Amino acid sequence: MLNISDIMQTVNMIDHQHLDIRTITLGISLYDCASSDVKTCARKIYDKICTKADKLVETGEQIEREYGIPIINKRISVTPIALVAAACESEDYVQIGRAMNNAAKTCGVNFIGGFSALVHKGFTTSDKKLIASIPETLAETELVCSSVNVATTKAGINMDAVKLMGEVIKQTAELTAEQDGLGCAKLVIFANAVEDNPFMAGAFHGAGEPECVINVGVSGPGVVWRALQDVKGESFDVVAETVKRTAFRITRMGQLVANAASERLNIPFGVVDLSLAPTPAQGDSVARILEEMGLEICGTHGTTAALALLNDAVKKGGVMASGHVGGLSGAFIPVSEDEGMIAAVKSGALNIEKLEAMTCVCSVGLDMIAVPGDTSASTISAIIADEAAIGVINSKTTAVRIIPAPGKSVGDNVEFGGLLGSAPVMRVNSAGSEKFIARGGRIPAPIHSLKN
């Protein structure tokens, strides 16, 4: 049984090392909101979200006060809207996106995820409507996040979807040009998306989830960085053990908060997602952890190996601390949200090619990367295809959250604010991929997918 004594050793981490609960995310099933009339569907979605999540923020704030643990975000994830809205006779789902946004505002949460579609093997009519609605929805709403799963290890890569999402990203950037393409920061393209991810912008409430569920996302790069300062010069065996012990303590805190939220809301606990999700704040950087292992700067030779050790040790420590560790769990490498990554990019040590190599061993993929506004849709699609291939072949989740910043060139800076931070615009390969992307069809699943 967990109690407050389990986390007393983390008080210093909270006060001085940026340890926090990054999010409590309430997952809500919306299957019973289906209707042939889009207005009715939107109204039912709004009503159900507001009913189920009416106490979420209040409860989170109570736990913060009682336990002294910062809970940075309170969020909602819902059933992929392409599934919920399939019966609607409307030609677009923007109205549903507005209803989600209004519900999120009413409940007082930071974001709501699930304006999503799963098209790894093909499109339904509803999937096409949802995807076509993404640019306008993300431009009109503040809190709605969207995701599209275009590949799985079992199905291969839907290259028609990959091509389409490159075009959607460009359209979204153009519609939010006055905000440096901010809409794209709320859109994630996945391979092997998971059903219980509490982190935005990729969260949705999967088909295998219960009616409602509480998932908690824990962070703490600053805590790991500080722990490694005590083992300078020690072997990698010592480094790995230090990270594991630290991850264990962080996860125990997340389990405590998850249990408290579950009990008070009378909603089942789902998972603790232990992900080292950085922020723009000094001392809260994954890049600085890698440098503490002995790298002169993140991006130099050895970076991928260091990240592999970190990701593995975080998972091992987390699994020992909770019976239900899930989501993405590991280390995130979002450029705009990590001051060390930003510094590495500005120095020239870190580029997209190196980041792609690092995604082979991190929790997700190419995350919060700004590229020139004139980057073509086909180039963006090719970047998505490369990441999807890494995910499919390695049986892991990968993703792309990329922002072609309108009017910006390499070396310029884009500002998103808050946890989204700021990002230097990065160079992309100038050679084209148009003919490659134009082929369409599906890249077949790898041979190791044939398991039964």
Coordinates of C-alpha atoms in Angstrom, one line a residue, residues 82-400:
A82 CA -13.2 9.2 -36.7
L83 CA -14.8 6.2 -34.9
V84 CA -17.4 8.1 -32.9
A85 CA -18.5 10.2 -35.8
A86 CA -18.7 7.5 -38.4
A87 CA -22.5 7.6 -38.4
C88 CA -22.7 11.3 -39.0
E89 CA -24.0 12.4 -42.4
S90 CA -22.0 15.7 -42.3
E91 CA -19.1 16.2 -44.8
D92 CA -16.8 17.5 -42.1
Y93 CA -16.2 17.2 -38.3
V94 CA -15.1 20.7 -37.5
Q95 CA -18.2 21.2 -35.4
I96 CA -17.2 18.2 -33.3
G97 CA -13.8 19.7 -32.8
R98 CA -15.4 22.9 -31.6
A99 CA -17.6 20.9 -29.1
M100 CA -14.4 19.2 -27.8
N101 CA -12.7 22.6 -27.4
N102 CA -15.8 24.1 -25.6
A103 CA -16.0 21.1 -23.3
A104 CA -12.3 21.4 -22.4
K105 CA -12.7 25.1 -21.6
T106 CA -15.8 24.3 -19.4
C107 CA -13.9 21.7 -17.5
G108 CA -10.8 23.9 -17.2
V109 CA -8.3 21.4 -18.6
N110 CA -5.2 22.3 -20.5
F111 CA -5.7 20.1 -23.6
I112 CA -8.1 17.5 -25.0
G113 CA -6.8 14.8 -27.3
G114 CA -8.6 12.4 -29.6
F115 CA -9.4 14.3 -32.8
S116 CA -7.8 11.3 -34.3
A117 CA -8.0 8.5 -36.9
L118 CA -6.3 5.1 -37.2
V119 CA -5.5 4.5 -40.9
H120 CA -2.5 2.2 -40.8
K121 CA -4.2 -0.3 -43.2
G122 CA -6.6 2.0 -45.1
F123 CA -9.3 4.7 -44.9
T124 CA -12.9 4.6 -44.0
T125 CA -15.2 7.4 -45.2
S126 CA -15.1 8.8 -41.7
D127 CA -11.3 8.7 -41.5
K128 CA -11.2 10.8 -44.7
K129 CA -13.6 13.3 -43.3
L130 CA -11.7 13.6 -40.0
I131 CA -8.4 14.1 -41.7
A132 CA -9.8 16.7 -44.1
S133 CA -11.2 18.5 -41.0
I134 CA -7.8 18.7 -39.1
P135 CA -6.4 22.0 -40.5
E136 CA -9.5 24.0 -39.9
T137 CA -10.2 22.4 -36.5
L138 CA -6.7 23.1 -35.2
A139 CA -6.7 26.6 -36.5
E140 CA -10.1 27.4 -34.9
T141 CA -9.6 25.7 -31.5
E142 CA -7.0 26.4 -28.8
L143 CA -7.1 23.1 -26.8
V144 CA -7.9 20.4 -29.3
C145 CA -5.0 18.0 -30.2
S146 CA -5.0 15.6 -33.2
S147 CA -3.2 12.4 -34.1
V148 CA -3.3 10.0 -37.0
N149 CA -1.8 6.5 -37.0
V150 CA -0.4 5.7 -40.4
A151 CA 1.6 2.5 -39.8
T152 CA 1.9 -0.6 -37.5
T153 CA 4.4 -3.5 -37.4
K154 CA 1.5 -5.8 -38.2
A155 CA 0.0 -3.8 -41.2
G156 CA 3.0 -2.0 -42.6
I157 CA 3.0 1.6 -43.7
N158 CA 0.0 3.2 -45.5
M159 CA 1.9 5.4 -47.9
D160 CA -1.3 7.0 -49.2
A161 CA -1.9 8.3 -45.6
V162 CA 1.7 9.4 -45.3
K163 CA 1.3 11.5 -48.5
L164 CA -1.9 12.9 -47.3
M165 CA -0.6 13.9 -43.9
G166 CA 2.3 15.8 -45.4
E167 CA -0.3 17.9 -47.2
V168 CA -2.4 18.3 -44.0
I169 CA 0.6 19.5 -42.1
K170 CA 1.3 22.2 -44.7
Q171 CA -2.4 23.3 -44.7
T172 CA -2.4 23.5 -40.9
A173 CA 0.7 25.6 -40.9
E174 CA -0.7 28.0 -43.4
L175 CA -4.0 28.4 -41.5
T176 CA -2.0 29.3 -38.3
A177 CA 0.8 31.3 -40.0
E178 CA 0.3 34.3 -37.7
Q179 CA 1.3 32.0 -34.8
D180 CA 4.3 30.5 -36.6
G181 CA 2.4 27.4 -37.6
L182 CA 1.2 26.6 -34.0
G183 CA -1.5 24.3 -35.2
C184 CA 1.1 21.8 -36.3
A185 CA 2.3 21.6 -32.7
K186 CA -1.0 20.0 -31.8
L187 CA -0.8 17.3 -34.6
V188 CA 1.1 14.0 -34.3
I189 CA 1.6 11.4 -37.0
F190 CA 2.2 8.0 -35.4
A191 CA 3.4 4.5 -36.2
N192 CA 2.4 1.9 -33.6
A193 CA 0.3 4.4 -31.6
V194 CA -0.6 3.2 -28.1
E195 CA -4.1 3.3 -26.6
D196 CA -3.2 4.6 -23.1
N197 CA -0.8 7.5 -23.8
P198 CA -1.5 10.4 -21.4
F199 CA 0.8 12.9 -23.2
M200 CA -0.3 15.4 -25.8
A201 CA -0.6 16.0 -28.6
G202 CA -0.9 12.2 -29.3
A203 CA -3.3 11.1 -26.5
F204 CA -6.5 9.3 -27.4
H205 CA -8.7 6.8 -25.5
G206 CA -8.2 3.5 -27.3
A207 CA -10.7 0.9 -28.3
G208 CA -9.5 -1.5 -25.6
E209 CA -9.9 1.0 -22.8
P210 CA -12.7 1.1 -20.2
E211 CA -15.6 3.6 -20.1
C212 CA -13.3 6.0 -18.2
V213 CA -9.8 5.7 -16.9
I214 CA -7.1 7.8 -15.1
N215 CA -3.7 7.8 -16.6
V216 CA -0.8 9.7 -15.1
G217 CA 2.3 11.0 -16.8
V218 CA 5.4 11.6 -14.7
S219 CA 8.4 13.6 -15.7
G220 CA 11.8 14.4 -14.1
P221 CA 14.8 15.0 -16.4
G222 CA 16.2 17.4 -13.8
V223 CA 16.2 14.7 -11.1
V224 CA 18.0 12.2 -13.3
W225 CA 20.5 14.9 -14.3
R226 CA 21.2 15.8 -10.7
A227 CA 21.6 12.1 -9.7
L228 CA 24.2 11.6 -12.4
Q229 CA 26.3 14.5 -11.1
D230 CA 27.0 12.3 -8.0
V231 CA 28.5 9.5 -10.1
K232 CA 30.9 11.5 -12.3
G233 CA 33.6 9.3 -13.9
E234 CA 31.9 6.0 -12.8
S235 CA 31.3 3.2 -15.2
F236 CA 28.1 2.9 -17.3
D237 CA 27.0 0.0 -15.0
V238 CA 26.8 2.6 -12.2
V239 CA 25.1 5.1 -14.5
A240 CA 22.4 2.6 -15.5
E241 CA 21.8 1.6 -11.8
T242 CA 21.6 5.3 -10.8
V243 CA 19.0 6.1 -13.5
K244 CA 17.0 2.9 -12.5
R245 CA 16.9 3.9 -8.8
T246 CA 15.9 7.4 -9.7
A247 CA 13.2 6.3 -12.1
F248 CA 11.8 4.0 -9.4
R249 CA 11.4 6.8 -6.9
I250 CA 9.8 9.1 -9.5
T251 CA 7.3 6.3 -10.6
R252 CA 6.3 5.6 -7.0
M253 CA 5.3 9.2 -6.7
G254 CA 3.2 8.9 -9.9
Q255 CA 1.6 5.8 -8.6
L256 CA 0.6 7.6 -5.4
V257 CA -1.0 10.4 -7.3
A258 CA -2.7 8.0 -9.7
N259 CA -4.2 6.0 -6.8
A260 CA -5.4 9.2 -5.1
A261 CA -7.0 10.6 -8.2
S262 CA -8.6 7.2 -9.0
E263 CA -10.1 6.9 -5.6
R264 CA -11.5 10.4 -5.4
L265 CA -13.0 10.5 -8.9
N266 CA -14.2 6.9 -8.6
I267 CA -12.6 6.1 -11.9
P268 CA -10.3 3.1 -12.5
F269 CA -6.6 3.7 -12.6
G270 CA -5.0 2.8 -15.9
V271 CA -1.2 3.4 -16.2
V272 CA 1.7 5.5 -15.0
D273 CA 3.6 6.7 -18.0
L274 CA 7.1 7.4 -16.8
S275 CA 8.5 9.6 -19.6
L276 CA 11.4 12.0 -19.1
A277 CA 9.5 14.9 -20.8
P278 CA 11.7 18.0 -20.7
T279 CA 10.6 21.7 -20.5
P280 CA 12.3 24.8 -21.7
A281 CA 13.5 25.5 -18.1
Q282 CA 17.1 25.4 -17.2
G283 CA 17.9 22.1 -15.4
D284 CA 15.0 20.2 -16.9
S285 CA 16.6 18.8 -20.1
V286 CA 17.1 15.3 -21.5
A287 CA 20.0 16.7 -23.6
R288 CA 21.8 17.7 -20.4
I289 CA 21.5 14.2 -19.0
L290 CA 23.2 12.8 -22.1
E291 CA 26.0 15.4 -21.7
E292 CA 26.4 14.5 -18.1
M293 CA 27.3 11.0 -19.2
G294 CA 30.4 12.5 -20.9
L295 CA 29.3 14.0 -24.2
E296 CA 30.7 17.5 -25.0
I297 CA 27.4 18.4 -26.5
C298 CA 24.2 16.5 -27.4
G299 CA 24.4 15.3 -31.0
T300 CA 28.1 14.4 -31.1
H301 CA 29.2 10.8 -31.6
G302 CA 28.0 8.6 -28.7
T303 CA 24.7 10.4 -28.3
T304 CA 22.5 7.5 -29.6
A305 CA 24.3 5.1 -27.2
A306 CA 23.8 7.4 -24.3
L307 CA 20.1 7.8 -25.1
A308 CA 19.6 4.1 -25.5
L309 CA 21.0 3.5 -22.0
L310 CA 18.8 6.3 -20.5
N311 CA 15.6 5.0 -22.2
D312 CA 16.2 1.4 -21.1
A313 CA 17.2 2.3 -17.5
V314 CA 14.1 4.5 -17.1
K315 CA 11.8 1.7 -18.2
K316 CA 13.5 -0.9 -15.9
G317 CA 13.2 1.4 -12.9
G318 CA 9.6 2.3 -13.6
V319 CA 8.4 -1.3 -14.1
M320 CA 9.7 -2.2 -10.6
A321 CA 7.8 0.7 -9.0
S322 CA 4.3 0.1 -10.5
G323 CA 2.3 -2.9 -11.6
H324 CA 0.9 -0.8 -14.4
V325 CA 3.5 1.2 -16.3
G326 CA 2.3 2.0 -19.8
G327 CA 1.9 4.7 -22.3
L328 CA 5.2 5.6 -24.0
S329 CA 7.5 5.5 -20.9
G330 CA 11.1 6.4 -21.6
A331 CA 12.9 9.6 -22.8
F332 CA 11.4 12.2 -25.1
I333 CA 13.5 14.4 -27.3
P334 CA 11.3 17.4 -28.4
V335 CA 13.6 20.1 -29.7
S336 CA 11.5 23.1 -28.8
E337 CA 10.7 21.9 -25.3
D338 CA 14.3 21.1 -24.3
E339 CA 16.8 24.0 -23.7
G340 CA 19.8 21.6 -24.1
M341 CA 18.4 20.4 -27.5
I342 CA 17.9 23.9 -28.6
A343 CA 21.5 24.8 -27.7
A344 CA 22.8 21.8 -29.5
V345 CA 20.9 22.7 -32.7
K346 CA 22.1 26.3 -32.6
S347 CA 25.7 25.1 -32.2
G348 CA 25.4 22.9 -35.3
A349 CA 26.0 19.7 -33.3
L350 CA 22.5 18.4 -33.7
N351 CA 20.6 18.0 -37.0
I352 CA 17.5 16.2 -38.2
E353 CA 19.6 13.2 -39.4
K354 CA 21.1 12.7 -36.0
L355 CA 17.7 13.2 -34.3
E356 CA 16.3 10.5 -36.6
A357 CA 19.0 8.1 -35.5
M358 CA 18.2 8.9 -31.9
T359 CA 14.5 8.1 -32.4
C360 CA 15.5 4.4 -32.9
V361 CA 16.1 4.2 -29.2
C362 CA 13.9 6.9 -27.6
S363 CA 10.3 6.8 -26.6
V364 CA 8.7 8.5 -29.5
G365 CA 10.3 10.2 -32.5
L366 CA 11.0 13.5 -34.3
D367 CA 9.2 15.8 -31.9
M368 CA 8.5 19.6 -32.0
I369 CA 10.9 20.3 -34.9
A370 CA 10.6 23.5 -36.8
V371 CA 11.6 23.5 -40.5
P372 CA 11.6 26.2 -43.2
G373 CA 8.1 27.3 -44.2
D374 CA 8.8 26.5 -47.9
T375 CA 9.5 22.8 -47.1
S376 CA 7.4 20.8 -49.5
A377 CA 4.6 18.5 -48.5
S378 CA 6.4 15.6 -50.1
T379 CA 9.5 16.3 -48.0
I380 CA 7.4 16.3 -44.9
S381 CA 5.7 13.1 -46.0
A382 CA 9.1 11.5 -46.6
I383 CA 10.3 12.4 -43.1
I384 CA 7.1 10.8 -41.8
A385 CA 7.8 7.7 -43.9
D386 CA 11.3 7.4 -42.5
E387 CA 10.1 7.6 -38.9
A388 CA 7.3 5.1 -39.6
A389 CA 9.8 2.7 -41.1
I390 CA 11.9 2.9 -37.9
G391 CA 8.8 2.2 -35.8
V392 CA 7.5 -0.7 -38.0
I393 CA 10.8 -2.5 -38.3
N394 CA 11.7 -2.1 -34.7
S395 CA 8.2 -2.8 -33.3
K396 CA 8.2 0.5 -31.4
T397 CA 6.1 3.6 -31.3
T398 CA 7.5 6.4 -33.4
A399 CA 6.0 9.8 -34.3
V400 CA 6.5 13.0 -36.1

